[in-house]
Amino acid sequence: GAGVSQTPSNKVTEKGKYVELRCDPISGHTALYWYRQSLGQGPEFLIYFQGTGAADDSGLPNDRFFAVRPEGSVSTLKIQRTERGDSAVYLCASRLATNTGELFFGEGSRLTVL
Amino acid sequence: SQQGEEDPQALSIQEGENATMNCSYKTSINNLQWYRQNSGRGLVHLILIRSNEREKHSGRLRVTLDTSKKSSSLLITASRAADTASYFCATDAWNSGYALNFGKGTSLLVTP
């Protein structure tokens, strides 16, 4: 596609449920990033992939969060046993290579945990 | 962690005026980038300045970088109502694993 695509755009779930958020990056972009943004804050880094491997997952807040990118393209962010504090907009971004250039962001997935 | 810190947090000006936003950061960088975010949307890249550059222009945007002070500024000249958005700086560094770190942003309101 022409840009980074994220689905769903909105997700409402109940506390304790499992959630998956999907990101389809720009074709050919090897680096893919996940960020979380709370209201009035800047994007908070979660994890990034270079190809299929997680090059840096130091931003994942705890072991309830996990992300995969099995074929080096689409990525899925998985959140287990969701908590109300997980409510935020989850942003995905990609760029051509890890160490240079601009990030291209998707429109985000807004997660609300009731 | 969020390395960049933008200042001011909020800025309100009238159309035609210039808007200046500042960003300070803590560690050495390869480059610094500025992004814009309209309410409820994703971030859009505005400009990238490398650590060996001091100033860069793009249309009505002017970015400066002072690596000795670990600071950058974004100037928007002749502002328009359509410039209303949040603006973020992001630092890109090999020693942070190339995970761009964003600040909290400056919320700019341009009134007609």
Short mmCIF file of C-alpha atoms in Angstrom, two decimals:
data_model
loop_
_atom_site.label_atom_id
_atom_site.label_comp_id
_atom_site.label_asym_id
_atom_site.label_seq_id
_atom_site.Cartn_x
_atom_site.Cartn_y
_atom_site.Cartn_z
CA GLY A 1 0.00 0.00 0.00
CA ALA A 2 0.90 3.62 -0.21
CA GLY A 3 1.29 4.17 3.50
CA VAL A 4 1.45 2.43 6.84
CA SER A 5 -1.85 0.76 7.60
CA GLN A 6 -3.05 -0.08 11.10
CA THR A 7 -6.06 -2.12 12.12
CA PRO A 8 -8.33 -1.84 13.94
CA SER A 9 -8.55 1.94 14.13
CA ASN A 10 -10.55 1.61 17.33
CA LYS A 11 -10.78 -1.23 19.80
CA VAL A 12 -12.85 -1.32 22.95
CA THR A 13 -12.30 -4.27 25.24
CA GLU A 14 -12.88 -5.32 28.81
CA LYS A 15 -10.27 -5.59 31.48
CA GLY A 16 -8.54 -8.95 31.37
CA LYS A 17 -9.15 -9.63 27.69
CA TYR A 18 -6.54 -10.32 25.00
CA VAL A 19 -6.00 -7.84 22.18
CA GLU A 20 -4.10 -7.91 18.89
CA LEU A 21 -3.19 -4.82 16.92
CA ARG A 22 -1.94 -5.12 13.36
CA CYS A 23 0.48 -3.00 11.37
CA ASP A 24 1.14 -3.24 7.65
CA PRO A 25 4.24 -1.15 6.85
CA ILE A 26 5.28 0.46 3.61
CA SER A 27 6.52 -2.17 1.20
CA GLY A 28 10.29 -2.54 1.32
CA HIS A 29 10.73 -0.87 4.70
CA THR A 30 12.89 -3.14 6.81
CA ALA A 31 12.55 -1.24 10.07
CA LEU A 32 9.22 -1.24 11.91
CA TYR A 33 8.45 0.55 15.17
CA TRP A 34 5.67 0.43 17.73
CA TYR A 35 4.91 3.41 19.96
CA ARG A 36 2.23 4.13 22.53
CA GLN A 37 0.78 7.59 22.97
CA SER A 38 -1.36 8.74 25.86
CA LEU A 39 -3.42 11.91 25.74
CA GLY A 40 -1.27 15.02 25.80
CA GLN A 41 1.96 13.05 25.67
CA GLY A 42 4.51 12.27 23.02
CA PRO A 43 4.90 8.81 21.50
CA GLU A 44 6.54 6.39 23.90
CA PHE A 45 8.80 3.80 22.29
CA LEU A 46 7.81 0.17 22.77
CA ILE A 47 9.74 -2.04 20.33
CA TYR A 48 11.33 -2.04 16.94
CA PHE A 49 12.10 -4.70 14.37
CA GLN A 50 14.83 -4.95 11.83
CA GLY A 51 13.48 -7.50 9.41
CA THR A 52 11.92 -10.35 11.35
CA GLY A 53 13.84 -9.89 14.57
CA ALA A 54 13.09 -7.57 17.46
CA ALA A 55 16.19 -5.39 17.53
CA ASP A 56 15.14 -3.51 20.65
CA ASP A 57 12.21 -4.38 22.89
CA SER A 58 13.36 -2.33 25.86
CA GLY A 59 10.24 -0.16 25.77
CA LEU A 60 7.73 -2.95 26.35
CA PRO A 61 6.27 -2.15 29.78
CA ASN A 62 5.92 -5.74 31.02
CA ASP A 63 5.53 -9.32 29.88
CA ARG A 64 1.88 -8.84 29.00
CA PHE A 65 3.08 -7.07 25.86
CA PHE A 66 4.55 -8.98 22.96
CA ALA A 67 5.07 -8.25 19.27
CA VAL A 68 5.94 -10.35 16.24
CA ARG A 69 6.91 -9.80 12.64
CA PRO A 70 7.24 -13.34 11.31
CA GLU A 71 7.86 -12.58 7.63
CA GLY A 72 9.54 -9.22 7.96
CA SER A 73 6.52 -7.29 6.81
CA VAL A 74 3.27 -7.21 8.79
CA SER A 75 3.64 -6.92 12.55
CA THR A 76 1.21 -7.72 15.34
CA LEU A 77 1.31 -6.20 18.81
CA LYS A 78 -0.27 -8.52 21.34
CA ILE A 79 -1.49 -7.48 24.77
CA GLN A 80 -2.57 -10.11 27.28
CA ARG A 81 -4.79 -9.57 30.31
CA THR A 82 -5.45 -5.97 29.39
CA GLU A 83 -5.62 -3.36 32.13
CA ARG A 84 -7.30 0.05 32.12
CA GLY A 85 -3.87 1.65 32.10
CA ASP A 86 -3.21 0.09 28.70
CA SER A 87 -5.73 2.49 27.17
CA ALA A 88 -3.86 4.64 24.65
CA VAL A 89 -3.26 5.10 20.95
CA TYR A 90 -0.81 2.55 19.61
CA LEU A 91 1.19 3.91 16.72
CA CYS A 92 3.14 1.93 14.17
CA ALA A 93 5.84 3.42 11.99
CA SER A 94 8.26 2.12 9.40
CA ARG A 95 11.33 3.36 7.62
CA LEU A 96 13.59 2.15 4.88
CA ALA A 97 16.48 1.24 7.14
CA THR A 98 17.12 1.17 10.85
CA ASN A 99 19.75 3.81 11.16
CA THR A 100 18.62 6.66 8.98
CA GLY A 101 15.74 8.59 7.55
CA GLU A 102 12.27 9.62 8.50
CA LEU A 103 9.62 7.48 10.09
CA PHE A 104 6.32 7.00 8.29
CA PHE A 105 3.48 6.63 10.75
CA GLY A 106 0.14 4.96 10.52
CA GLU A 107 -3.00 6.60 11.87
CA GLY A 108 -2.85 4.51 15.02
CA SER A 109 -5.08 2.05 16.85
CA ARG A 110 -7.01 3.57 19.72
CA LEU A 111 -7.38 1.02 22.50
CA THR A 112 -9.88 1.55 25.28
CA VAL A 113 -9.95 -0.90 28.15
CA LEU A 114 -13.10 -0.70 30.22
CA SER B 1 12.22 6.95 27.76
CA GLN B 2 11.53 10.34 26.27
CA GLN B 3 14.77 12.15 25.59
CA GLY B 4 13.54 15.31 23.87
CA GLU B 5 11.80 18.01 25.80
CA GLU B 6 9.92 20.66 23.88
CA ASP B 7 9.36 24.17 25.08
CA PRO B 8 6.88 25.76 25.37
CA GLN B 9 4.25 23.11 26.06
CA ALA B 10 1.63 25.30 24.41
CA LEU B 11 1.81 28.29 22.11
CA SER B 12 -1.00 30.49 20.82
CA ILE B 13 -0.41 33.04 18.05
CA GLN B 14 -2.27 34.83 15.31
CA GLU B 15 -2.04 34.10 11.62
CA GLY B 16 0.92 35.76 10.01
CA GLU B 17 3.07 35.65 13.13
CA ASN B 18 6.11 33.44 13.51
CA ALA B 19 6.10 30.45 15.85
CA THR B 20 9.26 29.21 17.56
CA MET B 21 9.48 25.91 19.39
CA ASN B 22 12.51 24.58 21.20
CA CYS B 23 13.75 21.10 21.94
CA SER B 24 16.41 20.00 24.38
CA TYR B 25 17.89 16.52 24.59
CA LYS B 26 20.33 14.69 26.80
CA THR B 27 22.66 12.38 24.89
CA SER B 28 24.68 12.46 21.68
CA ILE B 29 22.66 12.11 18.49
CA ASN B 30 23.10 11.17 14.84
CA ASN B 31 20.24 13.37 13.77
CA LEU B 32 17.23 15.20 15.11
CA GLN B 33 13.84 15.19 13.45
CA TRP B 34 10.70 17.27 13.80
CA TYR B 35 7.22 15.85 13.36
CA ARG B 36 3.76 17.31 13.27
CA GLN B 37 0.57 15.68 14.53
CA ASN B 38 -2.92 16.92 13.86
CA SER B 39 -5.47 15.99 16.50
CA GLY B 40 -6.41 12.31 16.32
CA ARG B 41 -4.00 11.57 13.48
CA GLY B 42 -0.62 9.94 13.02
CA LEU B 43 2.64 11.87 12.99
CA VAL B 44 4.01 13.41 9.82
CA HIS B 45 7.70 14.03 9.27
CA LEU B 46 8.65 17.66 8.71
CA ILE B 47 12.40 17.93 8.60
CA LEU B 48 15.59 16.09 9.57
CA ILE B 49 18.81 17.78 10.60
CA ARG B 50 22.05 15.82 10.96
CA SER B 51 24.43 16.26 13.86
CA ASN B 52 26.99 17.97 11.61
CA GLU B 53 24.47 20.52 10.33
CA ARG B 54 23.62 23.76 12.08
CA GLU B 55 20.64 25.01 10.11
CA LYS B 56 18.18 23.70 7.60
CA HIS B 57 15.27 25.18 5.70
CA SER B 58 12.18 23.68 4.12
CA GLY B 59 9.54 26.06 2.82
CA ARG B 60 8.32 28.11 5.80
CA LEU B 61 10.23 25.91 8.24
CA ARG B 62 13.64 26.69 9.63
CA VAL B 63 15.40 24.31 11.99
CA THR B 64 18.58 24.99 13.92
CA LEU B 65 20.71 22.56 15.87
CA ASP B 66 23.27 23.37 18.55
CA THR B 67 24.97 20.14 19.58
CA SER B 68 27.09 21.89 22.20
CA LYS B 69 23.92 22.94 24.01
CA LYS B 70 22.02 19.81 23.00
CA SER B 71 19.17 21.89 21.68
CA SER B 72 17.21 22.53 18.52
CA SER B 73 14.61 25.04 17.46
CA LEU B 74 11.83 24.93 14.90
CA LEU B 75 10.66 28.22 13.42
CA ILE B 76 7.47 28.41 11.38
CA THR B 77 7.27 31.71 9.55
CA ALA B 78 4.09 33.47 8.45
CA SER B 79 1.91 30.97 10.30
CA ARG B 80 -1.49 29.88 9.03
CA ALA B 81 -4.51 28.47 10.82
CA ALA B 82 -3.72 25.15 9.11
CA ASP B 83 -0.43 25.01 11.07
CA THR B 84 -2.46 24.33 14.23
CA ALA B 85 -1.15 20.99 15.49
CA SER B 86 1.25 19.42 17.97
CA TYR B 87 4.92 19.44 17.09
CA PHE B 88 7.43 16.91 18.37
CA CYS B 89 11.17 16.60 18.17
CA ALA B 90 12.73 13.16 18.00
CA THR B 91 16.32 12.16 18.47
CA ASP B 92 17.98 9.36 16.54
CA ALA B 93 21.18 7.91 17.94
CA TRP B 94 23.24 4.78 17.50
CA ASN B 95 23.74 4.53 21.23
CA SER B 96 20.00 4.35 21.84
CA GLY B 97 19.69 1.59 19.31
CA TYR B 98 18.09 3.85 16.70
CA ALA B 99 14.82 3.86 18.57
CA LEU B 100 13.67 7.41 17.89
CA ASN B 101 12.85 9.06 21.18
CA PHE B 102 10.14 11.70 21.15
CA GLY B 103 9.51 14.60 23.47
CA LYS B 104 6.14 15.57 24.90
CA GLY B 105 5.49 18.10 22.16
CA THR B 106 4.43 21.69 21.75
CA SER B 107 0.76 22.33 21.07
CA LEU B 108 0.48 25.21 18.59
CA LEU B 109 -2.76 27.11 18.07
CA VAL B 110 -2.89 29.62 15.22
CA THR B 111 -5.98 31.80 15.25
CA PRO B 112 -7.27 33.61 12.15
#
